[in-house]
Short mmCIF file of C-alpha atoms in Angstrom, two decimals:
data_model
loop_
_atom_site.label_atom_id
_atom_site.label_comp_id
_atom_site.label_asym_id
_atom_site.label_seq_id
_atom_site.Cartn_x
_atom_site.Cartn_y
_atom_site.Cartn_z
CA MET A 1 2.95 -6.52 3.55
CA ALA A 2 2.87 -10.22 4.43
CA VAL A 3 -0.53 -11.55 5.45
CA ARG A 4 -1.76 -15.09 5.93
CA THR A 5 -4.38 -16.35 3.47
CA LEU A 6 -6.85 -19.22 3.04
CA ASP A 7 -3.89 -21.41 2.04
CA ASP A 8 -2.66 -21.19 5.63
CA VAL A 9 -5.76 -22.46 7.46
CA GLU A 10 -7.86 -25.60 7.71
CA LEU A 11 -11.40 -25.02 6.43
CA ASP A 12 -13.11 -28.43 6.41
CA GLY A 13 -16.07 -28.36 8.78
CA ARG A 14 -14.96 -25.12 10.41
CA ARG A 15 -17.13 -22.07 11.07
CA VAL A 16 -15.88 -19.37 8.70
CA LEU A 17 -17.05 -15.77 9.04
CA VAL A 18 -16.13 -13.85 5.89
CA ARG A 19 -16.39 -10.09 5.42
CA GLU A 20 -17.19 -9.17 1.83
CA ASP A 21 -18.04 -5.84 0.21
CA LEU A 22 -21.54 -6.51 -1.13
CA ASN A 23 -22.62 -2.88 -1.01
CA VAL A 24 -24.37 -2.94 -4.38
CA PRO A 25 -26.52 -0.16 -5.89
CA LEU A 26 -30.27 -0.67 -5.55
CA ASN A 27 -33.24 0.86 -7.34
CA ASP A 28 -36.59 0.15 -5.68
CA GLY A 29 -35.05 -2.92 -4.05
CA ALA A 30 -33.58 -4.27 -7.31
CA ILE A 31 -29.82 -4.64 -7.80
CA THR A 32 -28.67 -2.50 -10.73
CA ASP A 33 -25.05 -3.71 -10.79
CA ASP A 34 -23.96 -7.05 -9.31
CA ALA A 35 -20.22 -6.66 -10.07
CA ARG A 36 -19.28 -6.83 -6.40
CA LEU A 37 -21.29 -10.00 -5.92
CA ARG A 38 -19.58 -11.62 -8.89
CA ALA A 39 -16.20 -10.53 -7.56
CA ALA A 40 -16.91 -12.31 -4.27
CA LEU A 41 -18.08 -15.54 -5.92
CA PRO A 42 -14.68 -17.27 -6.25
CA THR A 43 -14.00 -16.78 -2.54
CA LEU A 44 -17.40 -18.13 -1.51
CA GLN A 45 -17.17 -21.04 -3.94
CA ARG A 46 -13.75 -21.96 -2.60
CA LEU A 47 -15.03 -21.96 0.98
CA LEU A 48 -18.03 -24.07 0.06
CA ALA A 49 -15.88 -26.53 -1.89
CA ALA A 50 -13.64 -26.84 1.18
CA ASN A 51 -16.72 -27.94 3.20
CA ALA A 52 -16.64 -24.87 5.43
CA ARG A 53 -19.65 -23.59 7.36
CA VAL A 54 -19.83 -20.17 5.73
CA MET A 55 -21.31 -16.99 7.21
CA VAL A 56 -21.08 -13.85 5.06
CA MET A 57 -21.05 -10.32 6.48
CA SER A 58 -21.39 -7.04 4.61
CA HIS A 59 -22.77 -3.54 4.94
CA LEU A 60 -25.31 -2.05 2.55
CA GLY A 61 -25.95 1.68 2.40
CA ARG A 62 -25.95 3.89 5.47
CA PRO A 63 -28.86 2.85 7.68
CA GLU A 64 -29.44 4.32 11.13
CA PRO A 65 -27.19 2.33 13.51
CA GLY A 66 -28.86 -0.03 15.92
CA GLN A 67 -32.13 -0.57 14.11
CA PHE A 68 -33.48 -2.65 11.25
CA ASP A 69 -34.26 -0.84 7.99
CA PRO A 70 -36.01 -2.91 5.28
CA ALA A 71 -34.62 -0.62 2.58
CA ALA A 72 -31.06 -1.56 3.60
CA SER A 73 -31.71 -5.27 4.06
CA LEU A 74 -29.31 -7.73 2.44
CA ALA A 75 -32.26 -9.84 1.26
CA PRO A 76 -31.85 -8.80 -2.42
CA VAL A 77 -28.13 -9.52 -2.14
CA ALA A 78 -28.74 -13.00 -0.72
CA ALA A 79 -31.31 -13.73 -3.41
CA ARG A 80 -28.88 -12.75 -6.19
CA LEU A 81 -26.04 -14.68 -4.56
CA GLY A 82 -28.31 -17.69 -4.51
CA GLU A 83 -28.91 -17.34 -8.23
CA LEU A 84 -25.21 -17.01 -8.95
CA LEU A 85 -24.26 -19.94 -6.70
CA GLY A 86 -27.15 -22.12 -7.79
CA ARG A 87 -28.36 -22.75 -4.24
CA GLU A 88 -30.58 -21.23 -1.60
CA VAL A 89 -28.87 -18.53 0.46
CA PRO A 90 -30.89 -17.54 3.53
CA VAL A 91 -30.54 -14.23 5.37
CA VAL A 92 -30.22 -14.44 9.15
CA ARG A 93 -31.61 -11.32 10.78
CA GLU A 94 -30.74 -12.05 14.42
CA TRP A 95 -27.29 -13.52 13.95
CA LEU A 96 -25.38 -12.29 16.98
CA ASP A 97 -25.22 -14.32 20.22
CA SER A 98 -26.55 -17.46 18.54
CA GLU A 99 -25.31 -20.46 16.58
CA VAL A 100 -25.87 -19.25 13.03
CA ALA A 101 -23.22 -21.31 11.25
CA PRO A 102 -24.90 -23.62 8.72
CA VAL A 103 -24.00 -27.25 8.08
CA PRO A 104 -20.65 -27.92 6.37
CA GLY A 105 -20.70 -26.95 2.71
CA ALA A 106 -23.53 -24.44 3.15
CA LEU A 107 -23.73 -20.65 3.35
CA VAL A 108 -25.84 -17.99 5.06
CA VAL A 109 -25.82 -14.21 4.84
CA CYS A 110 -25.79 -12.26 8.09
CA GLU A 111 -28.07 -9.24 7.93
CA ASN A 112 -26.51 -5.79 7.35
CA VAL A 113 -23.68 -5.27 9.86
CA ARG A 114 -24.62 -1.62 10.18
CA PHE A 115 -27.91 -2.57 11.83
CA ASN A 116 -25.75 -3.28 14.89
CA ALA A 117 -24.99 -0.38 17.22
CA GLY A 118 -21.22 0.04 17.54
CA GLU A 119 -20.29 -1.30 14.09
CA THR A 120 -18.79 1.89 12.70
CA GLU A 121 -17.19 2.73 16.07
CA ASP A 122 -15.25 -0.58 16.13
CA ASP A 123 -16.95 -1.38 19.43
CA GLU A 124 -15.03 -4.04 21.35
CA SER A 125 -18.09 -5.77 22.77
CA LEU A 126 -19.67 -6.08 19.32
CA SER A 127 -16.37 -7.25 17.84
CA ARG A 128 -16.09 -9.99 20.46
CA ARG A 129 -19.64 -11.16 19.75
CA MET A 130 -18.82 -11.44 16.04
CA ALA A 131 -15.57 -13.27 16.77
CA ALA A 132 -17.37 -15.79 18.98
CA LEU A 133 -19.35 -17.00 15.98
CA CYS A 134 -16.37 -18.40 14.09
CA ASP A 135 -13.27 -20.54 14.07
CA VAL A 136 -11.76 -18.49 11.24
CA PHE A 137 -12.40 -14.89 10.22
CA VAL A 138 -11.70 -14.05 6.57
CA MET A 139 -11.28 -10.38 5.63
CA ASP A 140 -11.99 -10.18 1.91
CA ALA A 141 -13.35 -6.64 1.51
CA PHE A 142 -10.52 -4.37 0.37
CA GLY A 143 -13.00 -1.57 -0.23
CA THR A 144 -13.62 -1.32 3.52
CA ALA A 145 -10.07 -2.09 4.68
CA HIS A 146 -9.35 1.58 5.39
CA ARG A 147 -12.10 1.64 8.02
CA ALA A 148 -11.47 0.38 11.54
CA GLN A 149 -14.92 -1.06 12.20
CA ALA A 150 -16.20 -4.04 14.14
CA SER A 151 -16.77 -6.24 11.07
CA THR A 152 -13.49 -5.33 9.37
CA HIS A 153 -10.99 -4.76 12.17
CA GLY A 154 -12.35 -5.51 15.63
CA VAL A 155 -13.49 -9.04 14.83
CA ALA A 156 -10.00 -9.89 13.56
CA ARG A 157 -8.56 -8.94 16.96
CA PHE A 158 -10.63 -11.49 18.83
CA ALA A 159 -11.33 -14.30 16.33
CA PRO A 160 -9.48 -17.60 16.98
CA ASP A 161 -7.81 -17.14 13.59
CA ALA A 162 -7.91 -14.37 10.97
CA VAL A 163 -6.65 -14.37 7.38
CA ALA A 164 -6.94 -12.40 4.16
CA GLY A 165 -9.38 -13.62 1.53
CA PRO A 166 -8.43 -13.99 -2.14
CA LEU A 167 -9.85 -10.60 -3.16
CA LEU A 168 -7.97 -8.72 -0.47
CA ALA A 169 -4.78 -10.68 -1.10
CA ALA A 170 -5.00 -9.95 -4.84
CA GLU A 171 -5.42 -6.21 -4.19
CA LEU A 172 -2.40 -6.12 -1.90
CA GLU A 173 -0.30 -8.07 -4.39
CA ALA A 174 -1.27 -5.78 -7.28
CA LEU A 175 -0.67 -2.59 -5.31
CA GLY A 176 2.63 -3.93 -4.03
CA LYS A 177 3.70 -4.76 -7.56
CA ALA A 178 2.79 -1.25 -8.72
CA LEU A 179 4.36 0.68 -5.86
CA ALA A 180 6.77 -1.42 -3.82
CA ALA A 181 8.94 -2.77 -6.63
CA PRO A 182 7.61 -1.37 -9.91
CA ALA A 183 9.03 -1.97 -13.35
CA ARG A 184 10.32 1.37 -14.65
CA PRO A 185 9.39 3.85 -15.91
CA LEU A 186 6.57 4.26 -13.37
CA VAL A 187 3.90 6.67 -14.56
CA ALA A 188 0.98 7.77 -12.38
CA ILE A 189 -2.16 9.57 -13.56
CA ILE A 190 -3.95 11.46 -10.81
CA GLY A 191 -7.12 13.26 -11.87
CA GLY A 192 -9.92 14.91 -10.00
CA SER A 193 -11.54 18.21 -9.28
CA LYS A 194 -9.34 19.51 -6.46
CA VAL A 195 -5.71 19.32 -5.40
CA SER A 196 -6.86 19.44 -1.77
CA THR A 197 -8.69 16.10 -2.01
CA LYS A 198 -5.60 14.34 -3.36
CA LEU A 199 -2.78 16.43 -1.94
CA THR A 200 -1.38 13.61 0.19
CA VAL A 201 -1.24 11.16 -2.70
CA LEU A 202 0.38 13.79 -4.92
CA GLU A 203 3.02 14.41 -2.25
CA GLN A 204 3.63 10.67 -1.81
CA LEU A 205 3.96 9.94 -5.52
CA THR A 206 5.95 12.99 -6.62
CA ASP A 207 9.35 11.56 -5.75
CA ARG A 208 8.42 7.89 -6.30
CA VAL A 209 7.30 8.01 -9.93
CA ASP A 210 9.16 8.84 -13.10
CA GLN A 211 6.26 10.95 -14.32
CA LEU A 212 3.13 12.22 -12.60
CA ILE A 213 0.36 13.22 -14.99
CA VAL A 214 -2.28 15.40 -13.35
CA GLY A 215 -5.72 15.93 -14.85
CA GLY A 216 -9.07 17.60 -14.34
CA GLY A 217 -9.37 20.50 -11.94
CA ILE A 218 -6.12 19.38 -10.30
CA ALA A 219 -4.23 20.13 -13.52
CA ASN A 220 -5.71 23.65 -13.64
CA THR A 221 -4.04 24.53 -10.36
CA PHE A 222 -0.72 23.27 -11.72
CA ILE A 223 -1.23 25.24 -14.95
CA ALA A 224 -1.75 28.37 -12.85
CA ALA A 225 1.35 27.48 -10.85
CA ALA A 226 3.32 27.43 -14.12
CA GLY A 227 2.28 31.03 -14.72
CA TYR A 228 -0.62 30.65 -17.15
CA SER A 229 -4.11 32.10 -16.95
CA VAL A 230 -6.86 29.50 -16.54
CA GLY A 231 -9.84 31.80 -17.16
CA ARG A 232 -12.93 30.64 -15.25
CA SER A 233 -11.58 27.11 -14.77
CA LEU A 234 -12.02 25.26 -11.51
CA MET A 235 -8.83 25.75 -9.51
CA GLU A 236 -7.60 26.35 -5.96
CA VAL A 237 -5.81 29.67 -5.62
CA ASP A 238 -4.56 28.86 -2.13
CA LEU A 239 -2.76 25.75 -3.41
CA VAL A 240 -0.93 27.32 -6.36
CA ASP A 241 2.26 27.64 -4.31
CA THR A 242 1.88 24.02 -3.18
CA ALA A 243 1.55 22.89 -6.80
CA ARG A 244 4.64 24.86 -7.74
CA ALA A 245 6.56 23.27 -4.86
CA LEU A 246 5.48 19.81 -6.01
CA MET A 247 6.74 20.51 -9.53
CA ASP A 248 10.07 21.65 -8.10
CA LYS A 249 10.22 18.57 -5.86
CA ALA A 250 9.58 16.31 -8.85
CA ALA A 251 12.30 17.98 -10.86
CA SER A 252 14.77 17.61 -7.98
CA ALA A 253 13.95 13.90 -7.80
CA GLY A 254 14.57 13.48 -11.53
CA SER A 255 10.89 13.04 -12.35
CA GLU A 256 8.32 15.38 -13.89
CA ILE A 257 4.82 16.78 -13.50
CA PRO A 258 4.16 17.93 -17.07
CA ILE A 259 1.91 20.88 -17.91
CA PRO A 260 -0.46 20.47 -20.90
CA ALA A 261 0.70 22.14 -24.10
CA ASP A 262 -2.88 22.50 -25.28
CA VAL A 263 -6.33 22.15 -23.72
CA ILE A 264 -9.99 21.93 -24.65
CA VAL A 265 -11.94 24.96 -23.43
CA ALA A 266 -15.53 26.19 -23.53
CA THR A 267 -17.51 29.05 -22.05
CA GLU A 268 -19.91 26.65 -20.30
CA LEU A 269 -20.00 23.10 -19.01
CA SER A 270 -22.94 21.42 -20.73
CA ASP A 271 -23.83 18.94 -23.44
CA HIS A 272 -24.37 21.90 -25.76
CA ALA A 273 -21.07 23.66 -25.04
CA VAL A 274 -18.92 24.51 -28.05
CA PRO A 275 -15.38 23.17 -27.45
CA ARG A 276 -12.25 24.95 -28.64
CA VAL A 277 -8.68 23.70 -28.81
CA ALA A 278 -6.43 26.29 -27.22
CA ALA A 279 -2.73 26.53 -26.51
CA VAL A 280 -2.12 26.65 -22.78
CA ASP A 281 -1.09 30.32 -23.11
CA ASP A 282 -4.21 31.23 -25.11
CA ILE A 283 -7.11 30.74 -22.68
CA ASN A 284 -9.67 33.54 -22.64
CA ALA A 285 -10.98 35.06 -19.42
CA ASP A 286 -14.50 33.67 -19.97
CA GLU A 287 -13.36 30.11 -20.81
CA MET A 288 -12.98 26.98 -18.71
CA ILE A 289 -10.46 24.17 -19.22
CA LEU A 290 -12.47 20.94 -19.54
CA ASP A 291 -9.97 18.47 -21.08
CA VAL A 292 -6.43 18.17 -22.33
CA GLY A 293 -5.88 18.99 -25.98
CA PRO A 294 -4.94 16.56 -28.78
CA LYS A 295 -1.20 17.36 -28.74
CA THR A 296 -1.04 16.82 -24.98
CA ALA A 297 -3.15 13.67 -25.14
CA SER A 298 -0.86 12.26 -27.82
CA ALA A 299 2.29 13.09 -25.82
CA TYR A 300 0.88 11.58 -22.61
CA ALA A 301 -0.32 8.49 -24.48
CA GLU A 302 3.14 7.87 -25.94
CA ARG A 303 4.71 7.99 -22.49
CA LEU A 304 2.12 5.53 -21.20
CA ARG A 305 2.83 3.10 -24.01
CA GLN A 306 6.49 3.10 -22.98
CA ALA A 307 5.80 2.73 -19.25
CA GLY A 308 6.84 -0.31 -17.24
CA THR A 309 4.16 0.36 -14.60
CA ILE A 310 1.06 2.57 -14.69
CA VAL A 311 -1.09 3.69 -11.76
CA TRP A 312 -4.35 5.37 -12.83
CA ASN A 313 -6.65 7.24 -10.46
CA GLY A 314 -8.92 9.80 -12.06
CA PRO A 315 -9.82 11.12 -15.54
CA VAL A 316 -8.07 14.06 -17.19
CA GLY A 317 -11.25 15.78 -18.37
CA VAL A 318 -15.02 15.89 -17.97
CA PHE A 319 -15.30 12.58 -19.81
CA GLU A 320 -19.00 12.17 -19.01
CA ILE A 321 -19.57 14.67 -21.86
CA ASP A 322 -18.14 13.28 -25.09
CA ALA A 323 -16.83 16.66 -26.26
CA PHE A 324 -14.54 16.70 -23.22
CA GLY A 325 -13.68 13.01 -23.05
CA GLU A 326 -11.15 12.59 -25.84
CA GLY A 327 -8.18 13.10 -23.53
CA THR A 328 -9.33 10.44 -21.09
CA ARG A 329 -10.19 8.12 -23.99
CA ALA A 330 -6.72 8.53 -25.51
CA LEU A 331 -5.04 7.77 -22.19
CA ALA A 332 -7.33 4.79 -21.51
CA GLU A 333 -6.52 3.29 -24.90
CA ALA A 334 -2.79 3.93 -24.43
CA ILE A 335 -2.87 2.15 -21.07
CA ALA A 336 -4.65 -0.76 -22.74
CA GLU A 337 -1.96 -0.87 -25.42
CA SER A 338 0.95 -0.63 -22.99
CA PRO A 339 2.87 -3.86 -22.33
CA GLY A 340 3.60 -2.63 -18.80
CA PHE A 341 1.76 -3.59 -15.62
CA SER A 342 -1.26 -1.32 -15.09
CA ILE A 343 -3.58 -0.82 -12.14
CA ALA A 344 -6.67 1.39 -12.18
CA GLY A 345 -8.86 2.40 -9.26
CA GLY A 346 -11.44 4.92 -8.09
CA GLY A 347 -15.08 5.38 -9.03
CA ASP A 348 -14.60 7.85 -11.89
CA THR A 349 -11.70 5.81 -13.22
CA LEU A 350 -13.76 2.63 -13.32
CA ALA A 351 -16.55 4.51 -15.09
CA ALA A 352 -14.02 5.63 -17.72
CA VAL A 353 -12.64 2.10 -18.03
CA SER A 354 -16.17 0.89 -18.70
CA LYS A 355 -17.07 3.70 -21.11
CA TYR A 356 -14.03 3.13 -23.28
CA GLY A 357 -14.13 -0.69 -23.10
CA VAL A 358 -10.54 -1.24 -21.91
CA ALA A 359 -11.13 -3.38 -18.82
CA GLU A 360 -9.78 -6.58 -20.36
CA HIS A 361 -6.51 -4.88 -21.22
CA ILE A 362 -5.73 -3.42 -17.80
CA SER A 363 -3.64 -5.68 -15.60
CA TYR A 364 -5.61 -5.09 -12.40
CA ILE A 365 -8.75 -3.10 -11.66
CA SER A 366 -9.17 -2.14 -8.02
CA THR A 367 -12.69 -1.73 -6.68
CA GLY A 368 -11.35 -0.33 -3.42
CA GLY A 369 -12.34 3.32 -3.88
CA GLY A 370 -11.28 5.10 -0.70
CA ALA A 371 -9.01 2.23 0.33
CA PHE A 372 -7.20 2.39 -3.03
CA LEU A 373 -6.57 6.12 -2.61
CA GLU A 374 -5.40 5.74 1.00
CA PHE A 375 -2.99 2.98 -0.04
CA LEU A 376 -1.55 5.35 -2.67
CA GLU A 377 -1.24 7.97 0.04
CA GLY A 378 0.94 5.58 2.02
CA ARG A 379 -1.52 5.25 4.89
CA THR A 380 -1.88 2.13 6.99
CA LEU A 381 -5.14 0.30 6.30
CA PRO A 382 -6.43 -0.83 9.73
CA ALA A 383 -8.11 -4.02 8.52
CA VAL A 384 -4.91 -5.07 6.75
CA ALA A 385 -2.60 -4.07 9.60
CA ILE A 386 -4.48 -6.25 12.08
CA LEU A 387 -4.08 -9.26 9.77
CA ASP A 388 -0.39 -8.51 9.50
CA GLN A 389 -0.17 -8.55 13.29
#
């Protein structure tokens, strides 16, 4: 998808309203992880260096629409941004219907967009009020691009000019490289608890990839579809036929959804559970599948090392417990070792990337969450589509 970027607009002295995703975790008002702030820094620094009059928008949490909530204030975010930028960054609480743009080369943070009634409904009146504040609107928050809201979509409709920021442009480029014209073989890993939550992405990828590795509870449904007992494992009985149809569809397209040869099972899911390596046809009625086994992990890892492109969304086991994390660890390390282009996204995936220390060896890490998954599903992202228009 072709979108205009900061390279296509004049910034010097202009009022620039930029939408970032600064929705950071807080504990008693203190930021516990500033990764999203650091990710936004290059964009903000570029705008400041270009002598723009910068106004930053973001949401934080889920406050009641239309009213101020101190617990959801962007004040801690502005304070941390100020530290990172080495300058004072004020928060403007009443920023609509007024001239809030700072002097050229300066930056302000507009208070939480969700304090405004109509934000999540993409209200036209609110969108127009936002658009009136700027000469250029910059959409730089891929993580919110799947939501048609006033600060992500509506404002772009009415702003004098609207472009993609560097973060958004980088996400689109990486996803395009992985899916639009991938180097082959293309291998996708889709993990998670339920087929139903990722059915659309499984259907979209089945005939586009050379191999689709499924993990977690999703894999259990496919194991059942292949005719094996899964004991007390999490699975969806009503989607067994769907899983079987997807395996047949993959085979018809010349690709594959492999079934694990061995798995790690236990009679309970806890830190004290006793794991057992079992062949896929040797799962007892009182056992649960909680990870792929060593033979399967080794086979999957070898295929990943030979891949031209890898898309990773979801672990293959309950990796939060070390006894059931070896499969995910093996795949994470294989992705890191692969010379192919790799892209990883989704909350659990990023947690696994962090746990196993492979971030530096993955080509692109998407922080998009829901937007990443919807892109894989082939859906149109409203905030991207409006920029394309």
